[in-house]
Amino acid sequence: MACARVPLDEQQVTEPSPLGKERTLPALHPDRTEERCFVPYKPPPEDGSPADVEEFLEHARFITEDLEWLLALPHDKFWCQVVFDESLQRCLDSYLRHAPRGLDLSTLPSSPAVADMQRSIHKAVFLTFLRMATHKESKEHFFTPAVFGEIIYENFLFDIPKILDLCVLFGKGNGQLLHKMIENIFTQQPSYYNDLDETVATVLQVFDTVLQKCGLQCEGATAAEPMKLNAHKKPTAMTMSQQELLDIILYLCDSTTTINAFLDIFPAACTSFQSHSFLSSLTSFYETGVPDLEKAIRKRNFDDKSLQEDLWKRLSHSCRKMVETVHLLLHHTCLQPILEGFLTDYDEQFPVADDISLLQQAVPVIDETRTSYLLQGVESAWDSVGRRKPQSQTRTSQAQASASLSANREPAAGAAASSLAGSKPQEVREPAEGESTRGAEAMLDVPQRGNNGAVYPVIGAELESLLSCIRDLLPDLGEGFLLECLKEYNYNSELVINNILEDRLAPNLAKLDRAMPRPVKEELPAVLNNRSNVFDGDEFDVFRREQVDMSRVWKGRRKGENVREMLNDKRHIAEQKARYHTYETVVDEVIVEPGESATAYELDDYDDEYDDTYDMNQVGANDLDGDSLLTRRPFTVPQVLRKGNKEEDEEDDQDDQEEDASKSAVNRDQFVQDPAVLRERAEARRAAMQQRKGFRPERSSNVAGRPKGQGQTTETLQDRRKKETNKSRVANHNRRSMADRKRNKGMIPS
């Protein structure tokens, strides 16, 4: 195998040949490629029909499995497959070409399975390109940089159109990785810069073609080329067909989005674009072509209003991306070079702080907020280039900053630093509905307002930050006084500082004590103290008891508990003995000796008056159910009180028994009735019911027929044919089919 710490392009491997002999091959060789066919990518279906969705899922599953297999290959096998497998390159190119962009995602079917599969393919394709753009995976697996650049360039693994598509597809959320990928590609192969120059010229030609399709010309085009005689007959945005207008809008939207994503991720390309005067060409196209396209979309009659809305949305998106592209070009080609040298060099020779100080002395009404903003911007410029300001200028600028700090402090500095420092420009955002575009006012840190104009109160960490900012400048003021000032001025700390220093507070604030402390916040009672529960105060109430017997608390089965011991434990019986001990002895008569009290024997004295009171009362005589006991069973004279002879009584008892036996004889005999009798009764009931309903019973089958040689009746032949046809439904004639059916349903193990 290959030796360690040797570039892959110099490695040699020994492996058996198809004839069985060992041979030595370069690590990158076509014979080391695995036989695998990568299928091209197809976008998700727009209509979302079940058949199309199922086809897409199956197709996409093949692609995902193949790419995951590719990513799992070792370094040498991976690059053999990438360089020599043409089906892999067709698969990757098809995804870059047909994958849905940002504005196309809303038209895709809302199936969770389709969305999950699309994300899986998206991730696998990105990881494949990321590995293809890496020339050094580890200390043992790497390429010679020059050879790596030649491989990716000569084999068209990467080109400018692919890089542009990578930016627009994977730029959202993967900007840093894409920046490293593209930077490594351009570093290892500088020839891509030449290809980029040719691409910029092609993009400019595209803009010119769009204008020509609309019957327009860019500024300066009339001087270069004379206008043709039939130029007035060319179609315009209003007269061209609807399909041509749709194609122009879609192409313009795709081009502007792709260029903006590429410049945002790889700012080094701004120089190449600006060398072709791309900035002026783009602004000229915007001023010339966009108004005509907007007018055509607004005034043309569209049969489908949704198409008109979609075109307007895409044109607005294109305009926004063109504005962002101009901003990127200005920042990276104009503003940033100034910050890198000019501003610091100017401030070193002619300190800006001195000029501002002279202006403030000559014109006292100069807004100190703006001067502080400018000074902080100069400081940020020094920090951005990594240079230190001279000490003399540092003292001057500090004095100037302290003088202007009364008007504005930190927010202006942050705004200046964000606008003049060499940081990444912020994304251009369209103002929301009902929101106006603000200039310097937008830099003020003011609280948000609701729909009715009310200011939301600032609380928590944000309020503490505002108080800390003010107390750093004015430490002698109390927090209670500052809180009232912030409430009065809508939590605008700059306005509070300015009014305090200039003694222009509102009348209600001027009467307050400036050392007023912060009001003590009343602590709300604990929720546990107000709770109400049926288990309050029990032996396990941890909120009211400091100690709880943990021996009576366990989780799951109690440790050491035995079922046999639990059943043999009779302690509960002993506990119940004392309860029932009082009922154990019954005394019918207690002899009381003379001179002893009945209370000694727990006896009550007899009350004769109470007994006489209720002697004449018929207790229960007036109850509604007073004679219910007499109606439940007949009165019977006890045998002891009977006056008849014993023999007569015995004869009467025998007669009663015989009568009872005769009455229950039927029920006793019918306990197990004759089945034949039951069948006859059931058949009779069935025949009666069928006769009432007019049902004609089916003739019984007779397949035996007459003896052989006497001929058979038509009914017998029909019965035989019916039996032959339906015999597979009964008996055991379909054993194999039923066994297969049970096996298919999992009833019988295979």
XYZ file of C-alpha atoms in Angstrom:
750
model
C 0.000 0.000 0.000
C 0.935 3.676 -0.130
C 3.549 5.077 2.227
C 2.627 7.598 4.905
C 3.162 11.353 4.499
C 3.266 11.098 0.681
C 0.883 13.164 -1.459
C -1.836 11.197 -3.157
C -0.631 12.297 -6.591
C 2.758 10.623 -5.888
C 1.505 7.441 -4.258
C 1.770 3.996 -5.873
C -0.403 1.032 -4.930
C 0.039 -2.694 -5.546
C -3.066 -4.716 -6.257
C -3.953 -7.857 -8.224
C -4.722 -7.513 -11.910
C -7.735 -9.116 -13.624
C -5.386 -11.969 -14.625
C -4.457 -12.625 -11.007
C -0.942 -11.156 -11.088
C 0.057 -8.263 -8.887
C 0.692 -4.928 -10.534
C 1.724 -1.445 -9.410
C -0.514 1.469 -10.327
C -0.683 5.149 -9.416
C -3.136 5.870 -6.599
C -5.209 7.903 -9.083
C -5.933 5.476 -11.887
C -9.106 4.677 -13.883
C -8.804 0.946 -13.118
C -9.310 1.661 -9.416
C -12.746 3.148 -10.032
C -15.722 1.206 -8.681
C -18.489 0.235 -11.091
C -21.428 2.351 -9.958
C -23.986 4.320 -11.936
C -25.090 7.647 -10.431
C -28.530 8.661 -11.698
C -29.229 12.324 -12.576
C -31.335 14.473 -10.276
C -34.951 15.351 -11.021
C -36.746 18.154 -9.146
C -39.787 17.400 -6.963
C -43.107 17.276 -8.839
C -45.112 20.489 -8.834
C -48.580 18.925 -8.952
C -47.893 16.563 -6.042
C -49.756 13.558 -7.443
C -49.123 10.317 -5.492
C -47.525 8.553 -8.444
C -45.108 11.402 -9.181
C -44.248 11.795 -5.503
C -43.497 8.097 -5.170
C -41.308 8.199 -8.279
C -39.403 11.210 -6.946
C -38.846 9.575 -3.552
C -37.508 6.390 -5.110
C -35.273 8.311 -7.507
C -33.972 10.575 -4.772
C -33.310 7.627 -2.479
C -30.951 6.167 -5.079
C -29.016 9.444 -5.271
C -28.757 9.791 -1.498
C -27.541 6.230 -1.006
C -24.947 6.588 -3.801
C -23.566 9.869 -2.427
C -23.412 8.500 1.113
C -21.502 5.505 -0.245
C -19.144 7.898 -2.039
C -18.499 9.974 1.088
C -17.682 6.822 3.073
C -14.857 5.838 0.673
C -11.226 6.341 1.728
C -9.257 9.287 0.380
C -7.704 7.582 -2.654
C -10.857 5.698 -3.668
C -12.947 8.853 -3.331
C -10.737 10.836 -5.689
C -10.557 8.006 -8.209
C -14.336 7.973 -8.315
C -14.572 11.776 -8.541
C -11.992 12.172 -11.296
C -12.846 9.196 -13.527
C -16.580 8.547 -12.963
C -18.507 10.632 -15.507
C -21.911 9.565 -14.155
C -21.039 11.165 -10.810
C -20.285 14.503 -12.459
C -23.539 14.346 -14.425
C -25.441 13.682 -11.193
C -23.836 16.641 -9.392
C -24.292 18.959 -12.383
C -27.958 18.000 -12.685
C -28.570 18.942 -9.052
C -26.892 22.332 -9.435
C -28.944 22.981 -12.552
C -32.382 21.749 -11.463
C -32.437 22.115 -7.673
C -35.167 24.552 -6.531
C -33.972 28.027 -5.521
C -35.293 30.198 -2.728
C -38.337 31.580 -4.573
C -39.154 28.176 -6.033
C -39.608 26.447 -2.667
C -43.088 27.898 -2.198
C -44.356 26.060 -5.296
C -43.195 22.623 -4.137
C -45.709 20.112 -2.716
C -46.123 20.335 1.033
C -45.392 16.666 1.629
C -43.172 15.969 4.659
C -41.617 12.972 2.929
C -40.654 15.072 -0.120
C -39.211 17.832 2.072
C -37.147 15.386 4.141
C -35.806 13.663 1.055
C -34.932 17.001 -0.572
C -32.992 18.007 2.557
C -31.123 14.691 2.518
C -30.019 15.154 -1.096
C -29.140 18.796 -0.418
C -26.871 17.833 2.470
C -25.217 14.943 0.616
C -24.434 17.101 -2.443
C -22.980 19.886 -0.308
C -20.739 17.482 1.636
C -19.531 15.979 -1.639
C -18.511 19.365 -3.069
C -16.971 20.323 0.267
C -14.726 17.253 0.200
C -13.907 17.854 -3.467
C -12.698 21.377 -2.600
C -10.400 20.147 0.194
C -6.842 19.314 -0.854
C -5.695 18.259 2.624
C -7.979 16.083 4.722
C -5.333 15.030 7.259
C -1.596 14.700 7.663
C -1.640 11.383 5.804
C -4.245 12.217 3.156
C -3.454 15.271 1.061
C -2.541 16.539 -2.411
C 0.321 18.623 -3.645
C -1.352 22.077 -3.914
C -0.265 22.686 -7.490
C -1.389 19.225 -8.604
C -4.700 19.656 -6.793
C -5.360 22.896 -8.654
C -4.536 21.234 -11.955
C -6.802 18.243 -11.239
C -9.892 20.271 -10.372
C -9.304 22.662 -13.286
C -8.453 20.205 -16.051
C -11.178 17.724 -15.101
C -13.803 20.504 -14.778
C -14.605 19.486 -11.213
C -15.178 23.169 -10.532
C -15.860 26.054 -12.878
C -17.336 29.524 -12.460
C -20.968 28.522 -13.224
C -20.733 25.696 -10.680
C -19.276 28.033 -8.072
C -22.078 30.540 -8.693
C -24.718 27.827 -8.294
C -23.046 26.578 -5.110
C -23.288 30.066 -3.620
C -26.961 30.561 -4.419
C -27.966 27.045 -3.306
C -25.871 26.579 -0.172
C -24.999 30.148 0.845
C -27.754 30.467 3.431
C -26.360 29.072 6.657
C -23.091 27.823 5.140
C -21.420 31.119 4.246
C -18.176 30.508 6.130
C -17.656 27.006 4.742
C -18.387 28.184 1.211
C -15.995 31.105 1.639
C -13.200 28.715 2.647
C -14.060 26.372 -0.232
C -14.006 29.060 -2.910
C -10.973 30.784 -1.429
C -9.043 27.494 -1.485
C -10.097 26.842 -5.095
C -8.974 30.279 -6.294
C -5.778 30.072 -4.229
C -4.699 26.679 -5.533
C -5.694 27.487 -9.126
C -5.365 31.200 -10.062
C -6.628 30.413 -13.560
C -10.135 30.708 -12.185
C -9.643 34.486 -11.963
C -9.268 34.565 -15.776
C -12.445 32.536 -16.121
C -14.167 34.974 -13.752
C -13.186 37.916 -15.990
C -14.762 36.182 -18.956
C -17.877 35.428 -16.889
C -18.285 39.101 -15.925
C -18.200 40.093 -19.578
C -20.850 37.479 -20.303
C -23.079 38.779 -17.490
C -22.835 42.321 -18.855
C -23.788 41.018 -22.269
C -26.833 39.367 -20.687
C -27.993 42.711 -19.299
C -27.572 44.289 -22.733
C -29.576 41.462 -24.295
C -32.421 41.997 -21.831
C -32.535 45.681 -22.732
C -32.540 44.873 -26.430
C -35.434 42.457 -25.939
C -37.322 45.308 -24.293
C -36.458 47.718 -27.138
C -34.076 49.767 -24.953
C -30.396 50.700 -25.002
C -27.934 51.435 -22.242
C -26.312 54.816 -21.868
C -23.365 55.123 -24.226
C -24.573 52.363 -26.534
C -25.824 54.826 -29.130
C -22.358 56.247 -29.570
C -20.772 52.845 -30.062
C -23.295 51.474 -32.535
C -25.606 53.342 -34.922
C -29.304 52.684 -34.510
C -30.691 50.358 -37.143
C -33.541 51.417 -39.417
C -35.889 48.726 -38.128
C -35.098 49.430 -34.493
C -38.488 51.061 -33.973
C -40.188 47.789 -34.992
C -38.622 45.811 -32.144
C -41.038 44.561 -29.499
C -41.093 46.285 -26.138
C -41.993 45.054 -22.668
C -45.602 46.061 -23.343
C -45.877 44.452 -26.795
C -43.823 41.277 -26.413
C -45.576 38.002 -25.751
C -46.422 36.995 -22.235
C -44.059 34.021 -22.384
C -41.130 36.230 -23.421
C -41.829 38.609 -20.544
C -41.957 35.663 -18.154
C -38.623 34.320 -19.435
C -36.956 37.728 -19.061
C -38.171 38.180 -15.471
C -37.152 34.661 -14.459
C -33.724 35.019 -16.046
C -33.153 38.412 -14.482
C -34.198 37.160 -11.048
C -31.899 34.142 -11.250
C -28.924 36.169 -12.499
C -29.136 38.952 -9.908
C -29.680 36.505 -7.036
C -26.728 34.364 -8.079
C -24.322 37.296 -8.528
C -25.293 38.817 -5.176
C -24.816 35.487 -3.360
C -21.385 34.993 -4.972
C -20.100 38.478 -4.102
C -21.470 38.231 -0.584
C -19.671 34.932 0.092
C -16.463 35.700 -1.849
C -15.831 39.486 -1.620
C -12.446 39.128 -3.332
C -14.320 38.786 -6.631
C -15.602 42.372 -6.337
C -12.320 43.606 -7.795
C -12.788 41.512 -10.933
C -16.349 42.764 -11.379
C -15.384 46.388 -10.854
C -12.514 46.118 -13.368
C -15.195 45.688 -16.055
C -17.135 48.760 -14.830
C -19.815 46.432 -13.547
C -21.041 48.997 -11.027
C -21.846 51.642 -13.605
C -23.339 49.078 -15.998
C -25.591 47.661 -13.313
C -26.859 51.060 -12.190
C -27.481 52.047 -15.806
C -29.439 48.850 -16.406
C -31.478 49.473 -13.243
C -32.435 52.991 -14.296
C -33.186 52.026 -17.888
C -34.780 48.585 -17.795
C -36.488 48.222 -14.427
C -39.094 51.018 -14.912
C -40.251 49.534 -18.236
C -40.540 46.058 -16.739
C -42.488 47.366 -13.751
C -44.828 49.295 -16.059
C -45.387 46.226 -18.238
C -46.269 44.017 -15.248
C -48.672 46.593 -13.816
C -50.518 47.545 -16.994
C -50.611 44.342 -19.001
C -53.712 42.185 -18.843
C -52.973 38.772 -17.370
C -55.485 35.957 -17.536
C -53.965 34.483 -14.391
C -53.656 37.056 -11.609
C -51.404 34.754 -9.620
C -48.881 34.888 -12.477
C -48.916 38.674 -12.362
C -48.295 38.615 -8.593
C -45.453 36.123 -9.017
C -43.784 38.244 -11.700
C -44.058 41.356 -9.540
C -42.562 39.494 -6.569
C -39.643 38.231 -8.644
C -38.962 41.657 -10.169
C -38.997 43.247 -6.695
C -36.611 40.562 -5.499
C -34.310 41.270 -8.460
C -34.304 45.004 -7.694
C -33.420 44.352 -4.062
C -30.552 42.057 -5.044
C -29.198 44.614 -7.513
C -29.170 47.275 -4.787
C -27.383 44.896 -2.415
C -24.844 44.065 -5.126
C -24.081 47.763 -5.652
C -23.632 48.139 -1.905
C -21.184 45.220 -1.810
C -19.170 46.624 -4.703
C -19.012 50.094 -3.119
C -17.982 48.727 0.243
C -15.282 46.331 -0.918
C -13.855 48.410 -3.775
C -14.263 51.984 -2.493
C -14.908 52.315 1.231
C -12.697 49.546 2.547
C -9.545 50.685 0.694
C -10.057 54.155 2.135
C -10.316 52.729 5.620
C -7.201 50.659 5.113
C -4.959 53.645 4.431
C -6.308 57.026 3.515
C -8.256 57.958 6.639
C -5.521 56.891 9.042
C -2.820 58.635 6.985
C -4.881 61.825 6.843
C -5.579 61.743 10.576
C -1.889 61.135 11.287
C -0.817 64.293 9.437
C -3.895 66.470 10.030
C -5.726 65.316 13.178
C -9.459 65.425 12.682
C -9.977 66.119 16.405
C -8.110 69.429 16.116
C -10.287 70.525 13.209
C -13.458 69.669 15.109
C -12.218 71.532 18.194
C -11.623 74.673 16.127
C -15.067 74.416 14.582
C -16.709 74.080 17.991
C -14.926 77.174 19.260
C -15.902 79.177 16.189
C -19.474 77.866 15.902
C -20.797 76.823 19.367
C -24.146 75.617 17.953
C -22.599 72.608 16.188
C -24.388 69.398 17.085
C -22.107 67.559 19.478
C -23.717 64.228 18.633
C -22.388 64.398 15.093
C -18.917 65.462 16.168
C -18.720 62.539 18.576
C -19.905 60.281 15.765
C -17.063 61.455 13.502
C -14.401 61.094 16.177
C -15.458 57.570 17.019
C -15.393 56.707 13.309
C -11.785 57.843 13.052
C -10.875 55.760 16.102
C -12.499 52.726 14.509
C -10.491 53.317 11.329
C -7.239 53.134 13.341
C -8.408 49.929 14.995
C -9.406 48.329 11.689
C -5.931 48.677 10.143
C -4.155 47.484 13.283
C -2.179 50.670 13.818
C -1.794 52.747 16.987
C -2.521 56.420 17.053
C 0.288 58.780 18.136
C 0.161 59.718 21.826
C -0.204 63.452 21.182
C -3.249 62.892 18.994
C -4.636 60.377 21.470
C -4.683 62.970 24.252
C -6.283 65.538 21.937
C -8.982 63.160 20.762
C -9.703 62.032 24.326
C -10.167 65.606 25.479
C -12.391 66.317 22.493
C -14.426 63.180 23.131
C -14.919 64.024 26.803
C -16.104 67.495 25.823
C -18.666 66.123 23.409
C -19.708 63.225 25.589
C -22.417 65.236 27.273
C -24.522 65.114 24.131
C -23.987 61.573 23.033
C -21.748 58.716 24.008
C -21.928 55.084 23.130
C -24.711 54.759 20.528
C -23.104 57.259 18.191
C -19.765 55.538 18.578
C -21.297 52.169 17.772
C -23.020 53.580 14.718
C -19.813 55.180 13.488
C -17.839 52.023 14.063
C -20.350 49.893 12.209
C -20.472 52.267 9.252
C -16.788 53.186 8.873
C -14.987 50.126 10.197
C -13.876 47.487 7.771
C -16.496 45.025 8.873
C -18.920 43.144 6.710
C -21.751 45.367 5.480
C -25.175 44.733 6.800
C -27.808 43.216 4.600
C -30.101 45.664 2.868
C -33.600 45.144 4.231
C -36.800 46.307 2.662
C -38.920 48.446 5.028
C -41.883 46.560 6.330
C -45.452 47.632 5.740
C -46.175 50.796 7.691
C -42.494 51.428 8.378
C -40.720 54.491 7.051
C -37.076 54.686 6.068
C -35.141 56.678 8.639
C -31.667 58.141 8.465
C -29.706 59.167 11.550
C -32.828 58.653 13.615
C -32.509 54.921 13.078
C -29.237 54.903 15.036
C -30.883 56.046 18.263
C -31.545 53.275 20.725
C -35.195 53.955 21.449
C -37.684 51.394 22.754
C -40.162 49.715 20.460
C -43.691 51.002 20.184
C -46.935 49.178 19.823
C -49.582 49.685 17.177
C -51.286 52.340 19.309
C -48.045 54.289 19.781
C -47.544 53.277 23.418
C -43.969 52.692 24.532
C -43.230 49.270 25.914
C -41.560 49.531 29.356
C -37.926 48.510 29.498
C -37.230 45.933 32.192
C -34.589 43.487 33.247
C -31.070 43.546 31.856
C -31.869 46.261 29.304
C -33.005 48.650 32.039
C -29.910 47.899 34.124
C -27.742 48.628 31.071
C -29.365 52.041 30.610
C -28.889 52.894 34.290
C -25.273 51.771 34.210
C -24.619 53.882 31.102
C -25.973 57.025 32.797
C -24.329 56.421 36.171
C -20.929 56.010 34.526
C -21.205 59.660 33.494
C -23.251 60.984 36.425
C -22.420 58.809 39.445
C -23.877 61.284 41.999
C -27.464 60.756 40.834
C -29.737 58.259 42.532
C -31.199 55.333 40.656
C -34.733 56.296 41.662
C -34.318 59.727 40.076
C -32.807 58.203 36.917
C -35.695 55.742 36.637
C -38.210 58.587 36.678
C -36.184 60.441 34.029
C -36.070 57.375 31.786
C -39.829 56.911 32.092
C -40.383 60.575 31.236
C -38.170 60.473 28.121
C -39.285 57.079 26.835
C -36.130 55.285 28.046
C -33.861 57.329 25.765
C -30.602 57.471 27.745
C -28.957 60.015 25.401
C -31.843 62.450 25.826
C -31.780 62.003 29.608
C -28.031 62.742 29.816
C -28.313 65.758 27.559
C -31.244 67.290 29.480
C -29.591 66.695 32.859
C -26.325 68.328 31.813
C -28.074 71.277 30.203
C -30.526 71.569 33.115
C -33.576 71.277 30.864
C -35.550 68.665 32.755
C -39.309 68.621 32.785
C -40.979 70.516 35.687
C -42.146 67.321 37.400
C -38.561 65.959 37.326
C -36.961 69.205 38.519
C -38.916 68.955 41.786
C -37.562 65.489 42.588
C -34.599 64.767 44.829
C -31.663 63.914 42.570
C -30.247 61.538 45.164
C -33.521 59.652 45.442
C -32.734 55.957 45.865
C -34.317 53.201 43.913
C -37.639 52.085 45.419
C -37.449 48.771 47.193
C -39.343 46.160 45.318
C -41.841 44.374 47.497
C -41.236 40.701 47.475
C -44.285 38.717 46.639
C -45.232 35.968 49.075
C -43.936 32.587 48.182
C -46.309 30.406 46.248
C -45.693 27.523 48.634
C -47.026 29.522 51.558
C -50.333 30.088 49.776
C -50.844 26.594 48.508
C -53.721 24.482 49.737
C -53.474 20.728 49.637
C -55.125 17.776 51.347
C -51.686 16.557 52.390
C -50.710 19.743 54.229
C -49.164 19.018 57.615
C -48.807 15.265 57.162
C -45.658 13.374 58.023
C -44.318 13.753 54.452
C -44.951 17.529 54.055
C -41.376 18.658 53.300
C -42.495 22.295 52.988
C -43.574 22.478 56.645
C -41.352 19.842 58.254
C -37.635 20.146 58.598
C -37.122 16.421 58.966
C -38.965 13.556 57.358
C -38.640 9.905 58.301
C -36.890 8.676 55.163
C -37.122 5.086 56.325
C -40.768 5.197 55.313
C -40.015 6.525 51.851
C -38.751 4.264 49.099
C -38.987 3.878 45.351
C -40.440 0.730 43.843
C -40.500 -2.460 45.927
C -39.167 -2.007 49.414
C -35.669 -3.406 49.840
C -35.505 -6.586 51.884
C -39.232 -7.197 51.568
C -40.233 -10.855 51.394
C -43.683 -11.983 50.321
C -43.711 -14.939 52.700
C -42.719 -12.787 55.663
C -45.368 -10.228 54.730
C -48.091 -12.919 54.692
C -46.906 -14.427 57.964
C -46.939 -11.040 59.687
C -50.000 -11.146 61.997
C -49.383 -7.910 63.867
C -52.533 -6.362 62.501
C -54.558 -9.181 64.072
C -53.059 -8.449 67.469
C -53.906 -4.783 67.030
C -57.566 -5.638 66.388
C -57.876 -7.899 69.453
C -58.092 -4.961 71.842
C -60.916 -3.536 69.787
C -63.054 -6.644 69.925
C -62.129 -7.563 73.507
C -65.087 -5.605 74.855
C -67.494 -7.850 72.918
C -65.933 -11.072 74.159
C -67.885 -11.591 77.511
C -71.669 -11.245 77.798
C -73.200 -11.157 81.310
C -76.927 -11.746 81.563
C -77.319 -10.887 85.285
C -75.115 -8.929 87.623
C -75.692 -9.254 91.373
C -75.198 -5.970 93.131
C -74.392 -6.233 96.803
C -76.167 -3.917 99.231
C -74.422 -0.601 99.529
C -72.710 -0.875 96.094
C -73.521 1.365 93.156
C -74.447 0.075 89.736
C -71.924 2.357 88.155
C -69.151 0.179 89.510
C -70.341 -2.511 87.137
C -70.897 -0.076 84.293
C -74.666 -0.452 84.624
C -77.318 2.235 84.251
C -80.041 2.780 86.851
C -83.513 1.734 85.802
C -85.875 4.630 85.044
C -89.438 3.472 85.726
C -91.048 6.724 84.622
C -89.394 6.467 81.201
C -90.652 2.903 80.812
C -94.244 3.853 81.777
C -94.243 6.708 79.317
C -93.890 4.414 76.298
C -95.979 1.483 77.504
C -99.192 2.747 75.852
C -97.535 3.995 72.642
C -97.821 1.814 69.530
C -94.345 2.187 68.184
C -94.316 1.786 64.419
C -98.117 1.621 64.114
C -98.295 4.686 61.884
C -95.474 3.676 59.571
C -96.321 3.233 55.897
C -94.652 -0.132 55.806
C -95.860 -1.243 59.197
C -97.600 -4.403 57.945
C -95.050 -5.268 55.296
C -93.793 -8.133 57.429
C -97.239 -9.736 57.256
C -97.475 -9.499 53.480
C -94.140 -11.062 52.759
C -95.106 -14.630 53.828
C -98.323 -16.227 55.109
C -98.825 -16.641 58.789
C -97.917 -20.096 60.041
C -98.797 -21.499 63.424
C -95.772 -22.955 65.121
C -95.849 -26.697 65.412
C -95.643 -26.530 69.191
C -98.858 -24.529 69.358
C -100.860 -26.727 66.975
C -103.810 -28.653 68.502
C -104.308 -31.373 65.809
C -102.961 -34.934 65.835
C -99.469 -35.630 64.771
C -100.517 -38.122 62.100
C -102.877 -35.637 60.463
C -100.143 -33.089 60.388
C -97.780 -35.553 58.758
C -100.436 -36.502 56.145
C -101.017 -32.826 55.387
C -97.280 -32.313 54.972
C -97.012 -35.261 52.607
C -99.919 -33.953 50.506
C -98.235 -30.576 50.257
C -94.985 -32.201 49.249
C -96.679 -34.331 46.576
C -98.501 -31.284 45.225
C -95.247 -29.340 45.045
C -93.535 -32.284 43.375
C -96.293 -32.554 40.756
C -96.028 -28.830 40.021
C -92.269 -28.995 39.527
C -92.264 -32.283 37.649
C -92.482 -30.560 34.265
C -89.551 -28.312 34.968
C -87.526 -31.204 36.389
C -88.236 -33.410 33.334
C -87.403 -30.598 30.900
C -83.940 -30.060 32.282
C -82.538 -32.324 29.511
C -85.134 -32.583 26.736
C -85.078 -34.939 23.812
C -82.960 -33.379 20.988
C -85.272 -34.900 18.370
C -88.240 -33.112 19.895
C -86.293 -29.835 19.976
C -85.356 -30.210 16.305
C -88.964 -30.899 15.349
C -90.148 -27.811 17.207
C -87.426 -25.668 15.626
C -88.264 -26.996 12.159
C -91.939 -26.274 12.729
C -91.169 -22.708 13.808
C -88.886 -22.198 10.806
C -91.514 -23.550 8.382
C -94.183 -21.301 9.883
C -91.989 -18.255 9.584
C -91.063 -19.062 5.965
C -94.708 -19.599 5.132
C -95.610 -16.189 6.569
C -92.853 -14.507 4.537
C -93.585 -16.418 1.356
C -90.126 -17.970 1.269
C -89.702 -21.020 -0.898
C -87.209 -23.446 0.655
C -84.387 -24.686 -1.502
C -84.672 -28.197 -2.808
C -82.377 -30.661 -1.077
C -79.429 -31.922 -3.071
C -79.496 -35.469 -4.454
C -76.211 -36.536 -6.036
C -76.624 -40.283 -5.462
C -79.426 -40.646 -7.976
C -80.808 -43.938 -9.318
C -78.875 -47.217 -9.577
C -76.417 -47.514 -12.416
C -78.019 -48.395 -15.769
C -81.440 -46.850 -15.041
C -80.551 -43.317 -16.147
C -80.438 -40.161 -14.051
C -82.860 -37.277 -13.764
C -82.042 -33.718 -14.741
C -82.069 -32.605 -11.091
C -79.490 -35.254 -10.191
C -77.156 -34.163 -13.014
C -77.476 -30.515 -11.966
C -76.696 -31.378 -8.345
C -73.611 -33.334 -9.410
C -72.318 -30.440 -11.539
C -72.912 -27.993 -8.670
C -71.021 -30.261 -6.272
C -68.112 -30.615 -8.692
C -67.937 -26.815 -9.144
C -68.147 -25.896 -5.441
C -66.318 -28.786 -3.864
C -63.163 -26.685 -3.372
C -65.072 -24.470 -0.906
C -65.545 -27.239 1.627
C -63.832 -30.362 2.887
C -60.066 -30.424 2.388
C -59.630 -29.829 -1.353
C -57.823 -26.456 -1.075
C -55.180 -27.299 1.478
C -52.334 -25.769 -0.524
C -54.056 -22.460 -1.264
C -55.178 -22.023 2.330
C -51.711 -22.883 3.619
C -50.173 -20.265 1.322
C -52.722 -17.742 2.534
C -51.874 -18.407 6.180
C -48.151 -18.206 5.459
C -48.514 -14.858 3.656
C -50.381 -13.439 6.637
C -47.701 -14.608 9.055
C -49.733 -17.356 10.701
C -47.223 -20.066 9.795
C -43.448 -19.449 10.092
C -41.677 -19.731 6.766
